[in-house]
Each structure stands twice: as structure tokens, then as C-alpha cells.
Amino acid sequence: MKRFPFALDAEVPLYLAPMAGVSESPFRRLCRRFGADVVVTEFLSAEGIRRENPGTVDKLRFDSDERPIGVQIFGADAVAMGEATALVTDVFGPEFIDINFGCPVKKVVRRNGGSGCLRDLGLVQDVIRRVVQSTHLPVTCKIRSGWNDEMRDPVAIARRCEDAGVRVLTLHPRTRTQMYTGSARWDEIAAVVDALSIPVLGNGDIKTPEDAVRMRRQTGCAGIMIARGSFGQPWIFDQTRDLLEGRPKRPDPGIEERFRVALEHARMAEEYEPDRRGAAIEFRKHLGWYVRGLPGSADLRKRLHAVSSLGHVEGIFEEYLRDGHRLASLEATAVGEEVLEVTSA
Ligand SMILES: Cc1cc2nc3c(=O)[nH]c(=O)nc-3n(C[C@H](O)[C@H](O)[C@H](O)COP(=O)(O)O)c2cc1C
């Protein structure tokens, strides 16, 4: 069996993916509570860490209830990557350091960061070796399938990463030029699983717990990394664990429970972020995700997207629940009227 380089209870660990602006400390803690086995920070610039840029260093903060946690770094300068790794190891001591070779954003790839590195596999290996030399912690990495269609070769890239010393590899099977279009090619995850002797995490297009189980079955991946599928539904981890262990999955929470989780998340975000207005504005996206699909959600979202204080959210939810009851009774009357019409026709 391929072994993970840190202690884990789960045989098939479920990871919360690194996500800029989303996988911040409050959300990571929440997902850990809802069954994520491992979490990873959003990608942080090695330059920013090495220069101790306050905005970057601030994002390195995490609580002990987030462990096991990985800190994800990016950069194409092997020396800077090594220095950042040493600082993160000494000062923050996460369970592992993850290198980002997947970010497709222009600002990052222009300097060969993120998936920009995938155009030069020699550079990928230099970066990995330097990072490995700079820490006693396990080093892992996250890749895409290649820079573009012509350079698409996930197995070759993954082999080079393993050869340079990474201990776990995540594949998001799209190319950089695809960004987020098209489907993630799970067959490529299966090919990389077969080719490597380290654990491989599958990532891409898991929207439901059933998708995660299908990915595991189709690819044999050692663990599963969920990104967008966790938006507004952190309970996806517990539900996936249920299915992986052969139990019926626990039901989706009802509206009131959903609101309770959203409010708890909001409180955590508020405590974490000293700028309360900034916290509320940043949090609007989560609110939108929590209410997605609810009856009348367009109007609810509009109101939530206008909040400038998280204190307002509770009132909006309460009002919705009150109106919701009114709506439900209106619906019942409407059904009754329909029945009357049918019987009198
Ligand atoms: C808002 C957002 C931010 C992301 N930020 C990062 C990041 O910082 N580091 C990284 O490796 N991938 C990042 N990703 C990519 C995800 O980790 C993941 O690979 C991708 O979304 C595919 O998985 P999914 O289909 O489960 O969403 C980000 C994705 C999203 C949607």
C-alpha cells in the first residue's frame, strides 16, 4: 500500500483543496469539523513569505484544530522557494509543504509560477529539490496535466515530480490553457496512479459525494481532493465518508440547519478578520453559496450580497424563515384551490 507521510485515521483521506480566497482558516476549520481529513492553505507566494510581507504572512496563521494541514507555496525561483520553505517550517510547523504547479492565473504564470513551471520540467525538479532540502517536513505537489494540449503529459510530469522527491502528488487533470473549461480527465488520474509509487490524490469535478466515490472507483486514487464541491456544503466530506464506508449517506441539512452552519461560519470569519466590514464583504460569496437552490433564493442572495456587517445576516435569515412559512402556507392554499377547481370541473 502507498503510504502517506503523516499520520491519518482515514484509509482514503479526503482533502479540502487549496483555494485562494476560500480555503482560509475559518473555512478550513469548518471543513475539518465536517469530516475533511486534511486541509491546505491557499497558494502563497514564496517571495511574499521570504520578504515577510504582512499580507502573506497573515495567511499562514492556522489553529491547531486544522491539523493535519499543508502550506501551499508557489514560485519559480528555487532559492526563494527554499527560503520560504525554511521559514514556514520553523515558524509555523505545518504537517507538510505543498508546491503549486497548477495555478493558471496570468499574473502568476507570467513569471513561471504555478502551472507556468510546467513548460520546463527541469525547473520543476530544481524547485522541488530545493524545497525538499530546506525542510524536514514531507513535500507534496499539485499539478495540472500540462501547459497546453501539445505539452499534455501528466504521467511524465508526475514521474519527474516523484523523482525529485515529492511524497504525495495531486493531479487536477486539465491543462493550463483549459483553465476551468472542459471536463477533468479522470482517466489521466488513473494513469498517474498506475505510474507512481507514492500516493496520488484525484481532483477535479467532484460536485457530489457520489462523484467522489466514482472517482475513487475509476482511478484507484489514494485520496480525494474536493474544491468547488465544498462551496456552501462543507458536509460533503461527511457524506462522502459515509458512502466510502458503505453506509447510506447522511441527508443534506434542512434550511434551518444550513443557516445555522452559515452563521457559525460567519462568526468564525468575523473573529478571524479584524476588519469587520472587510470580513463581511469577503464573506458574501459564502452566503450566496449557502443559499443556492433554496426557494426564492434569487431575492435572498440579492439581500445577502448587500450586507456590510455580518450582524445583519441573522436578521435576513430569520425573515426568510418567517416568510418561508408564509410562502409554504400560501402554497398549501394554492394546492387546495387547485383541488377545488379540479373537483368542480
Ligand atoms: C476560487 C478558487 C481558488 C483556487 N485557488 C487555488 C490555489 O490557491 N491553489 C491551487 O493549487 N489550486 C487552486 N484552485 C484550484 C482547485 O484547488 C482545484 O484544483 C480545481 O478547482 C478543480 O477542482 P474542483 O473541480 O473540485 O473544483 C482554486 C480553485 C478555485 C475555484
XYZ file of C-alpha atoms and ligand atoms in Angstrom:
376
model
C 0.000 0.000 0.000
C 1.208 3.514 -0.797
C 1.722 5.320 2.496
C 1.011 8.921 3.364
C 3.955 10.669 5.035
C 1.984 11.821 8.100
C -0.454 10.160 10.490
C -4.025 9.811 9.250
C -7.049 7.992 10.619
C -8.754 7.538 7.275
C -7.659 4.956 4.760
C -8.756 7.150 1.864
C -8.229 10.711 3.091
C -10.497 13.489 1.900
C -8.716 16.795 1.369
C -10.118 20.288 1.243
C -8.339 21.756 -1.799
C -6.181 24.856 -1.658
C -8.357 27.723 -2.895
C -7.373 31.379 -2.940
C -9.945 33.473 -1.091
C -11.884 30.396 0.053
C -9.767 27.857 1.939
C -8.960 30.325 4.675
C -8.655 29.392 8.328
C -12.384 29.632 9.257
C -13.489 27.512 6.288
C -10.686 25.028 6.854
C -11.743 24.592 10.492
C -15.352 24.147 9.474
C -14.482 21.539 6.845
C -12.295 19.648 9.336
C -15.305 19.503 11.655
C -17.449 18.208 8.776
C -15.045 15.382 8.031
C -12.254 16.720 5.821
C -9.203 14.703 6.866
C -6.596 17.151 5.579
C -6.681 20.826 4.635
C -4.303 23.023 2.650
C -3.823 26.796 2.717
C -4.387 28.803 -0.416
C -1.272 29.294 -2.537
C 1.167 31.785 -1.065
C 3.990 33.465 -2.882
C 7.472 32.342 -1.851
C 8.688 35.908 -2.413
C 5.979 37.263 -0.134
C 6.876 34.771 2.589
C 10.597 35.299 2.317
C 10.193 39.083 2.483
C 7.739 38.636 5.327
C 5.094 40.620 3.506
C 2.416 41.140 6.210
C -0.480 40.229 3.885
C 1.172 36.919 3.021
C 2.415 36.052 6.492
C -1.081 36.751 7.843
C -2.425 33.951 5.636
C -0.012 31.494 7.218
C -1.868 31.610 10.533
C -3.747 28.456 11.426
C -5.266 26.856 14.510
C -4.340 23.510 15.986
C -7.807 22.115 15.156
C -6.948 22.464 11.459
C -4.162 19.880 11.620
C -3.123 17.995 9.582
C -2.545 20.993 7.368
C -0.293 21.741 4.423
C 1.007 25.173 3.466
C 0.981 25.660 -0.289
C 3.660 27.856 -1.838
C 4.426 28.905 -5.384
C 7.284 30.497 -7.274
C 9.774 29.705 -9.993
C 12.875 30.862 -8.138
C 14.236 27.755 -6.433
C 16.266 29.770 -3.911
C 13.253 31.843 -2.846
C 11.165 28.664 -2.622
C 13.808 27.103 -0.363
C 13.953 30.139 1.918
C 10.183 30.366 2.157
C 10.041 26.654 2.998
C 12.580 27.020 5.792
C 10.663 29.944 7.293
C 7.301 28.164 7.109
C 8.835 25.038 8.665
C 10.488 26.867 11.547
C 7.810 29.400 12.375
C 4.536 27.681 11.536
C 5.314 23.948 11.508
C 2.534 22.520 9.330
C 2.395 18.775 8.587
C 3.650 19.276 5.035
C 4.671 21.794 2.396
C 2.758 21.651 -0.885
C 4.139 23.154 -4.083
C 1.684 24.676 -6.532
C 2.369 23.756 -10.158
C -1.237 24.223 -11.158
C -2.253 27.859 -10.861
C -3.334 29.130 -14.295
C -3.635 32.838 -13.428
C -1.785 35.140 -15.850
C -0.081 37.222 -13.175
C 1.433 34.036 -11.713
C 2.373 32.100 -14.859
C 3.961 35.173 -16.457
C 6.824 34.720 -14.006
C 6.735 30.950 -14.478
C 4.923 30.409 -11.187
C 2.121 27.862 -10.749
C 1.411 25.962 -13.954
C 3.940 28.239 -15.721
C 6.635 25.864 -14.417
C 5.089 23.002 -16.401
C 6.719 24.365 -19.569
C 10.112 23.459 -18.113
C 10.283 20.179 -16.223
C 13.937 20.804 -15.344
C 12.760 23.872 -13.446
C 10.012 21.836 -11.758
C 12.635 19.427 -10.473
C 15.031 22.189 -9.354
C 12.247 23.803 -7.355
C 11.190 20.524 -5.745
C 14.762 19.536 -4.843
C 15.454 22.892 -3.258
C 12.248 22.773 -1.244
C 12.960 19.188 -0.111
C 16.475 20.195 1.006
C 15.121 23.121 3.007
C 12.811 21.218 5.359
C 12.451 18.068 7.416
C 8.714 18.067 6.547
C 7.277 15.969 3.733
C 6.933 17.867 0.459
C 3.945 17.286 -1.806
C 2.838 18.964 -5.015
C -0.234 19.731 -7.075
C -0.007 19.693 -10.857
C -2.170 20.122 -13.909
C -1.895 17.751 -16.885
C 0.412 20.090 -18.768
C 0.746 23.588 -20.104
C -1.392 23.063 -23.210
C -2.699 20.239 -25.396
C 0.628 19.768 -27.197
C 2.505 19.511 -23.911
C -0.151 17.407 -22.183
C 1.656 14.528 -20.464
C 0.611 14.120 -16.835
C 2.459 10.823 -16.382
C 5.804 12.310 -17.470
C 5.308 15.380 -15.264
C 4.251 13.289 -12.276
C 7.249 10.947 -12.691
C 9.614 13.901 -12.688
C 8.000 15.195 -9.503
C 8.281 11.836 -7.772
C 11.857 11.506 -8.925
C 12.717 14.921 -7.432
C 11.361 13.893 -4.036
C 7.665 14.679 -3.578
C 5.849 12.272 -1.252
C 2.238 12.828 -2.382
C 1.042 14.211 -5.705
C -2.320 15.729 -6.625
C -3.431 15.840 -10.232
C -6.057 18.266 -11.493
C -6.362 16.788 -14.981
C -6.810 19.880 -17.098
C -4.147 21.880 -18.911
C -3.291 25.447 -18.069
C -4.823 26.729 -21.289
C -8.084 24.967 -20.447
C -8.287 26.967 -17.209
C -11.553 25.521 -15.838
C -13.257 24.603 -19.135
C -13.979 21.099 -20.391
C -14.109 18.120 -18.071
C -11.396 16.895 -15.756
C -9.965 13.736 -17.374
C -10.133 11.150 -14.636
C -8.500 8.572 -16.945
C -5.331 10.646 -16.535
C -5.584 10.310 -12.762
C -5.786 6.521 -13.197
C -2.699 6.555 -15.438
C -0.694 8.580 -12.906
C -1.845 6.311 -10.059
C -0.502 3.334 -12.027
C 2.773 5.041 -12.881
C 3.828 6.287 -9.422
C 4.771 4.529 -6.224
C 3.686 7.450 -3.990
C 0.051 8.230 -3.071
C -1.814 10.175 -5.759
C -4.794 12.383 -4.947
C -7.517 12.787 -7.533
C -9.010 16.225 -8.050
C -11.484 17.789 -10.440
C -15.237 17.970 -10.949
C -16.387 16.399 -7.699
C -19.722 18.077 -7.099
C -21.416 15.392 -5.019
C -20.380 12.601 -2.631
C -21.374 10.133 -5.356
C -18.850 11.760 -7.737
C -16.098 11.205 -5.176
C -16.924 7.522 -4.874
C -16.992 7.193 -8.661
C -13.599 8.887 -8.944
C -12.102 6.549 -6.377
C -13.541 3.509 -8.178
C -12.484 4.640 -11.642
C -8.968 5.794 -10.776
C -7.820 3.904 -7.671
C -6.590 7.227 -6.255
C -5.205 7.066 -2.710
C -7.140 10.139 -1.597
C -9.628 12.646 -2.921
C -9.321 16.414 -3.040
C -12.514 18.467 -3.206
C -12.553 22.123 -4.195
C -15.723 23.786 -5.583
C -17.917 20.914 -4.386
C -17.387 22.160 -0.827
C -18.827 25.622 -1.525
C -21.821 26.152 0.737
C -21.864 22.456 1.655
C -18.937 21.551 3.916
C -20.926 18.460 4.928
C -19.923 16.908 1.579
C -16.923 15.405 3.408
C -19.009 13.516 5.999
C -21.416 12.380 3.310
C -18.556 11.126 1.142
C -17.060 9.261 4.105
C -20.445 7.575 4.666
C -20.551 6.320 1.091
C -16.893 5.262 1.038
C -17.511 3.172 4.148
C -20.600 1.558 2.666
C -23.214 3.393 4.757
C -26.153 5.343 3.357
C -25.069 8.959 3.214
C -26.454 11.271 5.871
C -29.146 13.586 4.454
C -28.466 17.158 3.386
C -29.210 19.531 6.245
C -32.569 21.309 6.178
C -32.837 25.067 5.660
C -32.589 25.998 9.343
C -29.546 23.817 9.865
C -27.944 25.281 6.715
C -28.471 28.768 8.101
C -27.034 27.702 11.446
C -23.845 26.465 9.752
C -23.632 29.632 7.635
C -23.956 31.806 10.752
C -21.374 29.803 12.605
C -19.016 30.153 9.658
C -19.741 33.891 9.569
C -18.919 34.227 13.267
C -15.642 32.396 12.761
C -14.779 34.667 9.829
C -15.580 37.729 11.885
C -13.376 36.581 14.753
C -10.536 35.792 12.386
C -10.572 39.050 10.429
C -10.010 42.245 12.446
C -11.543 44.423 9.714
C -15.225 43.610 10.267
C -16.556 45.355 7.186
C -13.890 43.676 5.042
C -14.797 40.328 6.602
C -18.465 40.833 5.717
C -17.714 41.799 2.123
C -15.356 38.844 1.693
C -17.974 36.569 3.205
C -20.754 37.478 0.749
C -19.685 34.772 -1.681
C -20.053 32.089 1.001
C -23.535 33.382 1.833
C -24.515 33.099 -1.820
C -23.293 29.507 -1.861
C -25.111 28.531 1.331
C -28.488 29.619 -0.037
C -28.058 28.296 -3.570
C -31.085 26.322 -4.698
C -33.418 27.423 -1.884
C -36.927 28.568 -2.838
C -36.809 32.290 -3.595
C -33.021 32.231 -3.421
C -32.522 34.946 -6.064
C -34.067 37.564 -3.807
C -32.361 36.169 -0.736
C -28.981 36.271 -2.469
C -29.534 39.842 -3.539
C -30.108 40.857 0.072
C -27.163 38.829 1.363
C -24.850 40.269 -1.285
C -25.558 43.733 0.038
C -24.564 43.086 3.667
C -21.740 45.161 5.049
C -21.914 43.659 8.528
C -22.267 40.009 9.385
C -24.631 41.048 12.191
C -27.285 41.694 9.502
C -27.207 38.154 8.218
C -29.078 36.617 11.124
C -31.977 39.037 10.648
C -32.172 38.262 6.930
C -32.264 34.537 7.649
C -34.919 34.964 10.335
C -37.069 36.989 7.987
C -36.653 34.402 5.248
C -37.716 31.614 7.595
C -40.765 33.614 8.681
C -41.710 34.466 5.097
C -40.866 30.923 4.113
C -43.538 29.655 6.479
C -45.946 32.171 4.979
C -44.962 31.027 1.485
C -45.443 27.406 2.475
C -48.958 28.115 3.745
C -49.716 30.098 0.566
C -48.553 27.132 -1.452
C -50.801 24.853 0.604
C -53.767 27.160 -0.081
C -52.878 27.200 -3.773
C -52.823 23.399 -3.813
C -56.182 23.379 -2.036
C -57.634 25.760 -4.631
C -56.316 23.602 -7.430
C -58.037 20.589 -5.891
C -61.257 22.587 -5.616
C -61.016 23.599 -9.258
C -60.406 20.028 -10.339
C -63.341 18.666 -8.308
C -65.696 21.383 -9.532
C -64.718 20.915 -13.193
C -11.693 30.077 -6.178
C -10.605 29.065 -6.470
C -9.324 29.287 -5.999
C -8.309 28.352 -6.237
N -7.074 28.553 -5.695
C -6.139 27.577 -5.782
C -4.902 27.659 -5.078
O -4.631 28.638 -4.349
N -4.016 26.648 -5.226
C -4.284 25.541 -6.007
O -3.457 24.632 -6.094
N -5.435 25.440 -6.682
C -6.370 26.393 -6.555
N -7.578 26.237 -7.177
C -7.859 25.000 -7.929
C -8.544 23.954 -7.043
O -7.733 23.575 -5.959
C -8.915 22.699 -7.852
O -7.747 22.145 -8.395
C -9.889 22.979 -9.004
O -10.912 23.870 -8.593
C -10.529 21.699 -9.537
O -11.223 21.024 -8.525
P -12.851 21.076 -8.390
O -13.415 20.648 -9.707
O -13.151 20.129 -7.248
O -13.218 22.492 -8.121
C -8.584 27.172 -6.986
C -9.877 26.984 -7.474
C -10.886 27.894 -7.224
C -12.275 27.637 -7.742
